Coordinates of C-alpha atoms and ligand atoms in Angstrom, one line a residue:
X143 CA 46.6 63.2 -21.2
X144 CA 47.3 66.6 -19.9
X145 CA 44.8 68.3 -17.2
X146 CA 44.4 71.6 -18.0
X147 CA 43.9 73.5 -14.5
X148 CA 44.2 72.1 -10.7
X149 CA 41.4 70.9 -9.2
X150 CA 38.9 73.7 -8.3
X151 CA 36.6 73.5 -4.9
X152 CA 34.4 76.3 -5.1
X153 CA 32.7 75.8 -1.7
X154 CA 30.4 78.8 -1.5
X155 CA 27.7 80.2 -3.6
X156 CA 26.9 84.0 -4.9
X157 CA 23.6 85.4 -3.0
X158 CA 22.8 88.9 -2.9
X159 CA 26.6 90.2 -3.5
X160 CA 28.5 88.0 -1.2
X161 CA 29.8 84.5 -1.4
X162 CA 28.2 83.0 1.5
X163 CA 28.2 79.3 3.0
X164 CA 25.7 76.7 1.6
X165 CA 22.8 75.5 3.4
X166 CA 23.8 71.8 3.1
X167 CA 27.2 70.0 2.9
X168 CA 26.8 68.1 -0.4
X169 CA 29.1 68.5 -3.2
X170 CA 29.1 67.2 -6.7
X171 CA 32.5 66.8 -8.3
X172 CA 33.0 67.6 -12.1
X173 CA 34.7 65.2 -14.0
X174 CA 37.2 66.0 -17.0
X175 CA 36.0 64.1 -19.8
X176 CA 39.2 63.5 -21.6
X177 CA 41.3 62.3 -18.7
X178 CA 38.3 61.1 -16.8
X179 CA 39.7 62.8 -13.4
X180 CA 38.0 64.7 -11.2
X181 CA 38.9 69.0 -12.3
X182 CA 36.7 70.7 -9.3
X183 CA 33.4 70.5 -7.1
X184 CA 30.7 72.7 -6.4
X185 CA 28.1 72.9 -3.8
X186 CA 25.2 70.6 -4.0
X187 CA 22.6 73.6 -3.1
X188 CA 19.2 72.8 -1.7
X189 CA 15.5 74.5 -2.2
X190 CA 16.7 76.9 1.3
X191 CA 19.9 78.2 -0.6
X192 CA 17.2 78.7 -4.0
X193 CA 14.9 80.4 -1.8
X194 CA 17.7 83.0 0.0
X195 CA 18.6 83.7 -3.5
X196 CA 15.2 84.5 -5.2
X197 CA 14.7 86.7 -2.0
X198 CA 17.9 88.6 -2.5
X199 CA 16.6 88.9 -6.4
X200 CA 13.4 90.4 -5.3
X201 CA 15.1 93.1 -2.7
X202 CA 17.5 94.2 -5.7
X203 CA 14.7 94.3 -7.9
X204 CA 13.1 97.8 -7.6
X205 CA 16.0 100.0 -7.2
X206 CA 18.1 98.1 -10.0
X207 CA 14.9 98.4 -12.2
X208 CA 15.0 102.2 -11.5
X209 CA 17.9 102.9 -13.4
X210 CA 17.7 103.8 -17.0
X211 CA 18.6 100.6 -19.6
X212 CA 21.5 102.4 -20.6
X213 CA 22.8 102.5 -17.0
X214 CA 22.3 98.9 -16.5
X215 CA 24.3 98.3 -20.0
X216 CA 27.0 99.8 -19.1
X217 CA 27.5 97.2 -16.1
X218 CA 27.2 94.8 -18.6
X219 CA 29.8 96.3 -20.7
X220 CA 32.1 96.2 -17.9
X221 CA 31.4 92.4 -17.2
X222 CA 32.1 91.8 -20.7
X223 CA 35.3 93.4 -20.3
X224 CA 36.5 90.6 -17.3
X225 CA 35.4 88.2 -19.4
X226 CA 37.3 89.2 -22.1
X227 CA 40.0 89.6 -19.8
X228 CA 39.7 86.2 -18.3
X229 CA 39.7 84.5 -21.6
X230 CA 42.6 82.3 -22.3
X231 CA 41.9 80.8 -18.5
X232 CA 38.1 80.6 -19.3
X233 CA 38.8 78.6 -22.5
X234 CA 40.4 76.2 -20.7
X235 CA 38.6 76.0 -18.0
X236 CA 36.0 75.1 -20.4
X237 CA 38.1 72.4 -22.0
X238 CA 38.9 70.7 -18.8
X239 CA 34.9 70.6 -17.9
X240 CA 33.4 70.0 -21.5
X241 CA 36.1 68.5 -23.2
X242 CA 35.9 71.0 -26.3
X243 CA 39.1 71.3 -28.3
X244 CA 40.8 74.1 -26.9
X245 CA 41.6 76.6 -30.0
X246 CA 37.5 76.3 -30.6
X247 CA 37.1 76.2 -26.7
X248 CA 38.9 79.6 -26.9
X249 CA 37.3 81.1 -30.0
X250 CA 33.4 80.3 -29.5
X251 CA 33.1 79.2 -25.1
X252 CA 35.4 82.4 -24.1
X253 CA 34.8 84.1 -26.9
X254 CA 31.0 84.2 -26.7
X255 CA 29.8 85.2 -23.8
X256 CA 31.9 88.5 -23.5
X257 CA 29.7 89.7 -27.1
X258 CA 26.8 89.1 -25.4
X259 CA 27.3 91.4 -22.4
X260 CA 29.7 94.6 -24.4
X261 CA 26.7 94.5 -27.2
X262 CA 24.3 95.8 -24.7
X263 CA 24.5 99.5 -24.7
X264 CA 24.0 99.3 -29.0
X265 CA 20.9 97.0 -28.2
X266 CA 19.3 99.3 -26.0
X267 CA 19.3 102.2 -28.8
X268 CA 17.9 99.6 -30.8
X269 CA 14.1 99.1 -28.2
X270 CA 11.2 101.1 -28.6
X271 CA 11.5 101.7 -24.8
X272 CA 8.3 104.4 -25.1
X273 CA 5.7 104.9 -27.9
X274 CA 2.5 106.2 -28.5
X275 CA -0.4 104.5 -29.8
X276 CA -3.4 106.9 -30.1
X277 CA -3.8 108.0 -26.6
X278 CA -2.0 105.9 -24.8
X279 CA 2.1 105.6 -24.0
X280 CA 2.8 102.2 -24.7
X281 CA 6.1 101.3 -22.1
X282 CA 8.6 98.5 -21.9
X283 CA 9.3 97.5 -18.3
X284 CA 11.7 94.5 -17.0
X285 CA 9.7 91.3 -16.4
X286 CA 10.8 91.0 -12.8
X287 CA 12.9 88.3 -11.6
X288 CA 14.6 85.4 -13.8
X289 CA 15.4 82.6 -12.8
X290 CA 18.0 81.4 -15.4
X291 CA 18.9 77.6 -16.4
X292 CA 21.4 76.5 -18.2
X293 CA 22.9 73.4 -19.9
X294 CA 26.7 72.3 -19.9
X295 CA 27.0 72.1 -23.9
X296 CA 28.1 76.0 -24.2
X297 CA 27.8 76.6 -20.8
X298 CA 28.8 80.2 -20.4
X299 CA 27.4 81.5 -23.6
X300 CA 23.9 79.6 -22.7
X301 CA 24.3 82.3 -19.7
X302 CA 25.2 84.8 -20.9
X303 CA 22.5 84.8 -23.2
X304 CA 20.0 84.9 -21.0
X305 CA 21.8 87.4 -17.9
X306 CA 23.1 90.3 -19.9
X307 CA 20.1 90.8 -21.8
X308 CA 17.7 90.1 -18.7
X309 CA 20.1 92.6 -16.3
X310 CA 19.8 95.1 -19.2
X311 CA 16.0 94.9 -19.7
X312 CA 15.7 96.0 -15.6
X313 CA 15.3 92.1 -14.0
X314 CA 17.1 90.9 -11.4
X315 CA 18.2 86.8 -12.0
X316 CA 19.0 84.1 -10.0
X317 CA 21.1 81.3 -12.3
X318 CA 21.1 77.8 -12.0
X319 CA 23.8 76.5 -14.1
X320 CA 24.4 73.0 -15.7
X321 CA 26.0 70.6 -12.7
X322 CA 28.2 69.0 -15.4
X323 CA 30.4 72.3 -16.7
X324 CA 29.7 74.6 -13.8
X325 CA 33.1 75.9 -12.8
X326 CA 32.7 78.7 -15.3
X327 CA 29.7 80.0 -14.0
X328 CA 31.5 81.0 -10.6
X329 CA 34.4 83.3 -13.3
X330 CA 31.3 84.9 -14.0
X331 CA 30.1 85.7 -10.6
X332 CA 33.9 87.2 -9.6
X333 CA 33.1 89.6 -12.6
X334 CA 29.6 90.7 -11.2
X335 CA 31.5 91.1 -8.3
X336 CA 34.5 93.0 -9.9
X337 CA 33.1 95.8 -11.3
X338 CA 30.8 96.3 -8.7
X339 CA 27.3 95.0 -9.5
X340 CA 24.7 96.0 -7.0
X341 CA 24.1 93.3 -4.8
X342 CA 21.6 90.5 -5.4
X343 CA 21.2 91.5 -9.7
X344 CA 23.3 88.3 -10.3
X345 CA 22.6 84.9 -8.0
X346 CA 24.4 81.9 -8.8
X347 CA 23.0 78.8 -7.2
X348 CA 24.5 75.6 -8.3
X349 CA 22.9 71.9 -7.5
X350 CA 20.7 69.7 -9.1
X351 CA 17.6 70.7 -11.8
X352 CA 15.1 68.3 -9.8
X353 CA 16.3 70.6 -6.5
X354 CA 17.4 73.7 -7.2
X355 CA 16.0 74.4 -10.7
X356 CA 12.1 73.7 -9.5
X357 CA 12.7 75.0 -6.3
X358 CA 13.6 78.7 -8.3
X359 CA 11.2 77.6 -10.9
X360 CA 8.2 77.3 -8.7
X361 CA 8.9 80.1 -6.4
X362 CA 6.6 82.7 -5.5
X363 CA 8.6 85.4 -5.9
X364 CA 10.2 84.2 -9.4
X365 CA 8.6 86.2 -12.3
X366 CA 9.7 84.6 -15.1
X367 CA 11.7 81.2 -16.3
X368 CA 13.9 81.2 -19.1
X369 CA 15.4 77.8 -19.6
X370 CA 18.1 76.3 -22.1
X371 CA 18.2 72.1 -22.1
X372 CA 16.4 68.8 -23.1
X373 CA 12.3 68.9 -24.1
X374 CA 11.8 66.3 -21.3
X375 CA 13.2 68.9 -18.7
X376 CA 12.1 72.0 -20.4
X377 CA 8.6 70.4 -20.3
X378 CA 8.9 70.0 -16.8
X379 CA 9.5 73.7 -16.1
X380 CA 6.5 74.6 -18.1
X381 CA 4.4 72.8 -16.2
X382 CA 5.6 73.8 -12.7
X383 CA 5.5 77.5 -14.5
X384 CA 2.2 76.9 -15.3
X385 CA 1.1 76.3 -11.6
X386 CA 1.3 80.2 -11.3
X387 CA 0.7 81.5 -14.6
X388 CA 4.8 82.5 -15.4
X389 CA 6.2 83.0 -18.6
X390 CA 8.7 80.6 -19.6
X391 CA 11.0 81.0 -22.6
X392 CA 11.9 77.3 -23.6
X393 CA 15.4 76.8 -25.7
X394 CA 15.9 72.9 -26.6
X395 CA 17.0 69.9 -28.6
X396 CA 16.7 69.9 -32.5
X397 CA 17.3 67.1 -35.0
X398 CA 17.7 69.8 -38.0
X399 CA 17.9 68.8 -41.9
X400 CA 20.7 70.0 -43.7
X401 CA 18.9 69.9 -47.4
X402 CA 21.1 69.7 -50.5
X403 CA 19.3 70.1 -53.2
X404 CA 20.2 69.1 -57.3
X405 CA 22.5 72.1 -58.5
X406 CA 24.2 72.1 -55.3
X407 CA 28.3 71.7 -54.9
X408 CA 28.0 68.1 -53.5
X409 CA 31.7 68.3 -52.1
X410 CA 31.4 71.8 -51.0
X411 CA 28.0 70.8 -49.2
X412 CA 28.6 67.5 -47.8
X413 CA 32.1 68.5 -46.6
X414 CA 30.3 71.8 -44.5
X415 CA 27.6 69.9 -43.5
X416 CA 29.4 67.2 -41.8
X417 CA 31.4 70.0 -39.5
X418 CA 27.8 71.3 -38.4
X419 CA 27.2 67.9 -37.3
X420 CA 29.9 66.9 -35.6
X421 CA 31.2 70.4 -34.1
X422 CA 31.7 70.0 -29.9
X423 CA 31.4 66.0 -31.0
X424 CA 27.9 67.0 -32.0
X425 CA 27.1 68.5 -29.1
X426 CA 25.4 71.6 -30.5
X427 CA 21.5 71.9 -30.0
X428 CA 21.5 73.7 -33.5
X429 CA 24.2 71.0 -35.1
X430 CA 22.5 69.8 -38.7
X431 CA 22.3 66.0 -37.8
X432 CA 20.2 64.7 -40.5
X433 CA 21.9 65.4 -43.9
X434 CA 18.8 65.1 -47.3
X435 CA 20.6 64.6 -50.6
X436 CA 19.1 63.6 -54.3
X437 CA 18.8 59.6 -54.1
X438 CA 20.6 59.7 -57.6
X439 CA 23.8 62.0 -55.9
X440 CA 24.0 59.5 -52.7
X441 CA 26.7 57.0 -53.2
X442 CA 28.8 60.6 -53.7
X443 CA 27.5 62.3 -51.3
X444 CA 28.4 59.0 -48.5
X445 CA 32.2 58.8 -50.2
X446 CA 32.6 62.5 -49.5
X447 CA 31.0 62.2 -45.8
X448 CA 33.5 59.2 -45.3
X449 CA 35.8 61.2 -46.5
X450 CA 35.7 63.9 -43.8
X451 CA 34.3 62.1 -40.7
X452 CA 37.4 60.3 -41.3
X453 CA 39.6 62.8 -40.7
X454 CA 38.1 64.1 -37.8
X455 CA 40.0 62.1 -35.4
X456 CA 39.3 61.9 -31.7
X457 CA 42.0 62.9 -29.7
X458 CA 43.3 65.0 -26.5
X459 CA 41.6 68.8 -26.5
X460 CA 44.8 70.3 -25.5
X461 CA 46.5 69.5 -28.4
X462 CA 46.7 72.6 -30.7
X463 CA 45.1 72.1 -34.2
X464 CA 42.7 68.7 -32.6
X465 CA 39.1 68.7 -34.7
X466 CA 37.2 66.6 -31.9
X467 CA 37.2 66.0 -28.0
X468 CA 35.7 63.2 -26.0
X469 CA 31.7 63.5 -25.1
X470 CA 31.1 65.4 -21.7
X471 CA 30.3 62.5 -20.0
X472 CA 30.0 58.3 -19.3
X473 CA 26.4 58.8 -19.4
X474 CA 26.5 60.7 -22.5
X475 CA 29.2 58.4 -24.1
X476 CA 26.4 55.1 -23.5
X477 CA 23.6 57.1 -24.9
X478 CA 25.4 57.8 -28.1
X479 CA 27.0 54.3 -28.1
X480 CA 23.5 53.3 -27.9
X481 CA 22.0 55.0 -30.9
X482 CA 24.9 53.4 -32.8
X483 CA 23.6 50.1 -32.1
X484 CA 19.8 51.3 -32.7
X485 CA 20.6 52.8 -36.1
X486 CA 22.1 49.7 -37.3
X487 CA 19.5 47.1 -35.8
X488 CA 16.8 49.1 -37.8
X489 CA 18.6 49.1 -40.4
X490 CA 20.2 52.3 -41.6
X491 CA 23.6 51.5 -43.4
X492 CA 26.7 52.2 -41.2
X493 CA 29.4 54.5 -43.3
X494 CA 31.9 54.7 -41.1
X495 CA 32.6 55.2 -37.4
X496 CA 30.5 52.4 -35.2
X497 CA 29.9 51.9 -31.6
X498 CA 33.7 50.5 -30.3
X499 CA 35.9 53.6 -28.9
X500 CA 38.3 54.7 -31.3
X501 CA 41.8 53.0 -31.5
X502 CA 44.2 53.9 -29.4
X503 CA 42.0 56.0 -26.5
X504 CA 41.0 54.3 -23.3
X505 CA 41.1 56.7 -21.2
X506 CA 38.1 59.6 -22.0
X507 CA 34.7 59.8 -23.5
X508 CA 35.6 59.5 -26.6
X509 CA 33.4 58.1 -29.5
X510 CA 34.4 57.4 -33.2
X511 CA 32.7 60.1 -35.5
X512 CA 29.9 58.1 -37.4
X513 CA 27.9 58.5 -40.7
X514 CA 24.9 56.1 -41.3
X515 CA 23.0 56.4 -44.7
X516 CA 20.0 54.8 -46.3
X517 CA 18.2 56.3 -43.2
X518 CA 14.4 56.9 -43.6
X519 CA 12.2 58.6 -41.4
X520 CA 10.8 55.8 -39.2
X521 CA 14.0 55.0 -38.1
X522 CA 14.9 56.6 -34.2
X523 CA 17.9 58.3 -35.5
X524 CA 16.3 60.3 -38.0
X525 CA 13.7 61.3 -34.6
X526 CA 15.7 61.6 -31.7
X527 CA 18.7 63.8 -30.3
X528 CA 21.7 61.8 -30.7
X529 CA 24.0 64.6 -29.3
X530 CA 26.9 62.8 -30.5
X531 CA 29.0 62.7 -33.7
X532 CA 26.3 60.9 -35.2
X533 CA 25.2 62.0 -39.0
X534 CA 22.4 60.8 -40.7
X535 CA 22.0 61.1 -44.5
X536 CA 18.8 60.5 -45.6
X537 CA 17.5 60.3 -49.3
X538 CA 14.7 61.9 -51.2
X539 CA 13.4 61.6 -54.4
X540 CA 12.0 65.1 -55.1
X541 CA 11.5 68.7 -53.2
X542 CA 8.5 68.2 -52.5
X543 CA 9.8 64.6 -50.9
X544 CA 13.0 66.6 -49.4
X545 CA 10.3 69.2 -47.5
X546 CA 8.3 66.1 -46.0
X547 CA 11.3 64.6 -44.8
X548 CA 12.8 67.7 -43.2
X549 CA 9.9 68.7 -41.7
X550 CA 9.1 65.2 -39.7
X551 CA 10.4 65.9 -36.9
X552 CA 9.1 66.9 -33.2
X553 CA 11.5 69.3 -33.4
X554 CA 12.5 72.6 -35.4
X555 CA 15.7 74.7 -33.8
X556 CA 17.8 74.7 -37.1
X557 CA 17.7 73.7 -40.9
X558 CA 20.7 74.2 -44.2
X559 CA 19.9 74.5 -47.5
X560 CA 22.5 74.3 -50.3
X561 CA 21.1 75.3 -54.0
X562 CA 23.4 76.7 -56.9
X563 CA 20.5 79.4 -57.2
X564 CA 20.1 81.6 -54.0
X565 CA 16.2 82.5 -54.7
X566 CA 15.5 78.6 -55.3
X567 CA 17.2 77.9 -52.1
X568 CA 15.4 80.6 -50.0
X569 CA 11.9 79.1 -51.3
X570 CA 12.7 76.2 -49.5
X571 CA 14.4 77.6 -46.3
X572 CA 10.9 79.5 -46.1
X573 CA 9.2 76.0 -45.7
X574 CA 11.6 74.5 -43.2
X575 CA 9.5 74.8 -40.4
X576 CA 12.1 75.8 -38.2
X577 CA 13.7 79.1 -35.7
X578 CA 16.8 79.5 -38.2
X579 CA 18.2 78.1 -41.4
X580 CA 21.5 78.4 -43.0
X581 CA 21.8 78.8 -46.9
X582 CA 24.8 77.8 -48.8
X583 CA 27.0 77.9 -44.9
X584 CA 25.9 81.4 -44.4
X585 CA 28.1 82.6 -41.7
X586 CA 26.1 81.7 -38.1
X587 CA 25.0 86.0 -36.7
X588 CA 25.4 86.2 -32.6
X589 CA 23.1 89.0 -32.9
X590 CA 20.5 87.5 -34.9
X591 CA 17.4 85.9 -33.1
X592 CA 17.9 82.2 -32.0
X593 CA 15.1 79.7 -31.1
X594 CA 13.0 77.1 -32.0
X595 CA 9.3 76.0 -33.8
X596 CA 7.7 73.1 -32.5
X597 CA 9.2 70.9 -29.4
X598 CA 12.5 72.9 -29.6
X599 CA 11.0 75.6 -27.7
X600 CA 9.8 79.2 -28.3
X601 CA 11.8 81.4 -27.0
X602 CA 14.4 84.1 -29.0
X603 CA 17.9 84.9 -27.7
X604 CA 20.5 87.2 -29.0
X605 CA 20.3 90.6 -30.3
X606 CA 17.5 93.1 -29.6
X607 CA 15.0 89.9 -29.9
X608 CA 16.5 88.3 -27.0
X609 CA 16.3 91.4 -25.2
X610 CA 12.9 91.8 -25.7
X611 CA 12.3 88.6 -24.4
X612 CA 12.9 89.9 -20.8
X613 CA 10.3 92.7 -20.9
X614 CA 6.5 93.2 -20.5
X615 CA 4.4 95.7 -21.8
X616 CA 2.2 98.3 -20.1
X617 CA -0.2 100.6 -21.3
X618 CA -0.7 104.4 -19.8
X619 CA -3.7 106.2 -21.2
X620 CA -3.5 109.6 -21.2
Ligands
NAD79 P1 19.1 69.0 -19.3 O1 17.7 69.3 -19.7 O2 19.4 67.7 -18.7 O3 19.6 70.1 -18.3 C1 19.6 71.5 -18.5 C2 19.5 72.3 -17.2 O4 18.2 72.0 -16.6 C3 20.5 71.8 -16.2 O5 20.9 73.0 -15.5 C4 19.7 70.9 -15.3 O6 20.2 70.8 -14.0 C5 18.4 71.5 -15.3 N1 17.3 70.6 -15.0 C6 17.1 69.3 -15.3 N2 16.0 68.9 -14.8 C7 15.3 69.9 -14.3 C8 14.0 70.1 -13.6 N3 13.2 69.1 -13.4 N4 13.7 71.3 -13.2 C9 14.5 72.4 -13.4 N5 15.7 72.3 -14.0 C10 16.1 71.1 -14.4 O7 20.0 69.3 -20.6 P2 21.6 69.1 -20.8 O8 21.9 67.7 -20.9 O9 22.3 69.9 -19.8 O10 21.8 69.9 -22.2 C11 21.6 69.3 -23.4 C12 20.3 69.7 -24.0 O11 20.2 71.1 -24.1 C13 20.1 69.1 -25.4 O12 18.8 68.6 -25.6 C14 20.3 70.4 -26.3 O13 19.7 70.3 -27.5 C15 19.7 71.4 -25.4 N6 20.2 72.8 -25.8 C16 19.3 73.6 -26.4 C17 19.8 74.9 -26.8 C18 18.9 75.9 -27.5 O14 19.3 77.1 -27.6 N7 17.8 75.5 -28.1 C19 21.1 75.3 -26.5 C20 22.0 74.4 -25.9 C21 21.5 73.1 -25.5

């Protein structure tokens, strides 16, 4: 299969508006998933190159906080702009890292991240900046400096999310980006640089999370976390946050329930719902993984599943028109092999798909979309992240049945419900005891507020909610 871009040695790291020279040697090479060959390698920082950065955060801090939101908006306007700019190279870039097909790579990875930055100047008309309550002004100031980390499955949108809106509120951040799909993160550094960021706003740091992440984490001079990735390292950073009081926003995993309910279009529903499984080869924190249908309407609703994983055939991501790429990685590839076995030793009845590679592919991460039914909630693929092309359809006998089953879970990012009657259907979404739900495929909003309940986090991104995230509140009395 075709490689998408040369290999990429980005031997320096972005600290206080220069690229400068690593404190260690190490590098970690990135693999492309699809042809298995290594596309790049980035410095392997250490806890001095963390600590330079977070400094060079805190010396930017007060004079880039001085200027008004609208000032600091604009810069992110313009970033958005070399983004957008850079977009056809980013998408692939992406591909070659991730493994994402690359019309989707281009449409949601390139296409992301430069929304988040040129919606800035509307979202700052949009905070209550000043008000008075009684006799006091009530003030929004920037919570200081971010440290920012990311994970690799839409790695410059899971960025992006957190800088513009954090550069925008008046902080300063230092970003730690995923090691596994990092080379983007540098495209966004030349674009700090290009239109002429002051130096030390944006730091880009790249390394492990053990070393770099909890060295920025648990620095002294870092003001606040925000972190995208698994519960098991999220938890970690709360804890080291903890240490010294910070506030952490927390974006994580999700095992979310996809309910159709009686009067629902079976084909219409089934057919949607296996795309927001299986979209990045269900790679999607938010993907709907566990599927609840009427126990009377299942044989139907596992023909029509079949029906669609089927055509979703794994193939090369540079191929025009291809529906699904390999998994990001070996490691990621046995964890989801894994899970294949696990659902079908407990006893869940396999579909279609199964644990052997798909026919015809050697070479790459690839793994055959899957469908299991008959799951039940004991099982550990109703419970735990696959992040795979894994579905689960699951079987209830009532709502009240369909609202116990969606809501046992440790987690609660994202939820469907599909109802021939809107008012029935938001009823239920109101008891889905999760940060967003979907009815009837309603069209996924960039600037609507994204996070979880329970173990998926509590943290908001996107729109003026994710903006507010990244400031604190002070009262003057007057
Ligand atoms: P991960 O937790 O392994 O890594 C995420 C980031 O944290 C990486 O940059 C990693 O280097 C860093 N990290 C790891 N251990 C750390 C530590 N001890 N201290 C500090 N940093 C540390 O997750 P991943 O495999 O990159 O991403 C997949 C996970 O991310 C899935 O669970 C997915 O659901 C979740 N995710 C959540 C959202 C959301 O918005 N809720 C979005 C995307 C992905």
């Amino acid at each position: 299969m075709a490689s998408t871009t040369d290999t990429l040695t980005r031997d320096k790291l972005y600290i206080g508006g220069e690229w400068v020279e690593p404190d260690g040697t190490g590098m970690i090479d990135v693999i492309n998933p699809t042809t298995e060959e290594v596309v790049g390698s980035i410095p392997e920082g250490t806890a001095e190159d963390a600590d330079r950065a977070v400094r060079a955060a805190r010396t930017a801090f007060d004079s880039w906080a001085a200027l008004s939101p609208y000032e600091r908006a604009r810069y992110c306007e313009a970033i958005g702009a070399q983004l957008t700019e850079r977009g056809d190279e980013l998408g692939a870039l992406i591909t070659s890292e991730l493994g994402m097909p690359i019309g989707l790579s281009r449409m949601i990875q390139a296409g992301l991240p430069p929304l988040a930055f040129s919606s800035m100047p509307e979202l700052v008309e949009e905070v209550a900046w000043e008000e008075e309550v009684g006799n006091s002004l009530v003030v929004r100031e920037p919570a200081g400096v971010v440290a920012a980390i990311t994970p690799w499955n839409y790695p410059l949108n899971q960025i992006a999310l957190k800088v513009a809106p954090a550069m925008t509120a008046g902080c300063t951040v230092v970003v730690k980006p995923s090691e596994v799909a990092p080379l983007n993160a540098f495209v966004l550094a030349e674009a700090c640089e290009a239109v002429g960021l002051p130096a030390g706003v944006f730091n880009l740091v790249t390394g492990y999370g053990p070393v770099v992440g909890e060295a920025i984490v648990s620095h002294p001079q870092t003001d606040m976390i925000s972190f995208t990735g698994s519960t098991r390292a999220g938890r970690r950073v709360s804890e080291l946050a903890a240490a010294r009081v910070k506030p952490v926003a927390v974006e994580l995993g999700g095992k979310s329930p996809n309910v159709i309910l009686d009067d629902a279009d079976l084909e219409k529903a089934v057919t949607h719902g296996v795309g927001k499984c299986f979209l990045n080869s269900g790679q999607t924190c938010s993907a709907l993984t566990r599927m609840l249908v009427p126990r009377e309407r299942l044989d139907a609703a596992e023909q029509i599943a079949a029906a669609v994983a089927e055509a979703y055939t794994p193939g090369d991501p540079l191929v025009d028109g291809s529906a699904m790429g390999p998994l990001v990685s070996d490691v990621q590839r046995e964890r989801v092999r894994g899970y294949i076995e696990k659902g079908k030793q407990e006893g869940a009845k396999l579909v279609t798909g199964g644990s052997q590679p798909p026919d015809g592919l050697e070479q790459g991460y690839f793994v055959r979309p899957t469908v299991f039914s008959q799951v039940t909630t004991d099982m550990t693929i109703a419970q735990e992240e696959i992040f795979g092309p894994v579905l689960a359809i699951m079987p209830y006998d009532d709502e009240e049945d369909a609202i116990r089953i969606a809501n046992d879970s440790e987690y609660g990012l994202a939820g469907g419900v599909w109802s021939a009657d809107e008012e029935r259907a938001k009823k239920m979404a109101a008891r889905i005891r999760t940060g967003q739900v979907e009815i009837n495929g309603g069209t996924w909003n960039p600037m609507a507020p994204f996070g979880g309940f329970k173990q998926s986090g509590h943290g908001r991104e996107a729109g003026r909610f994710g903006l507010e995230e990244f400031l604190v509140t002070k009262s003057m009395q007057l």
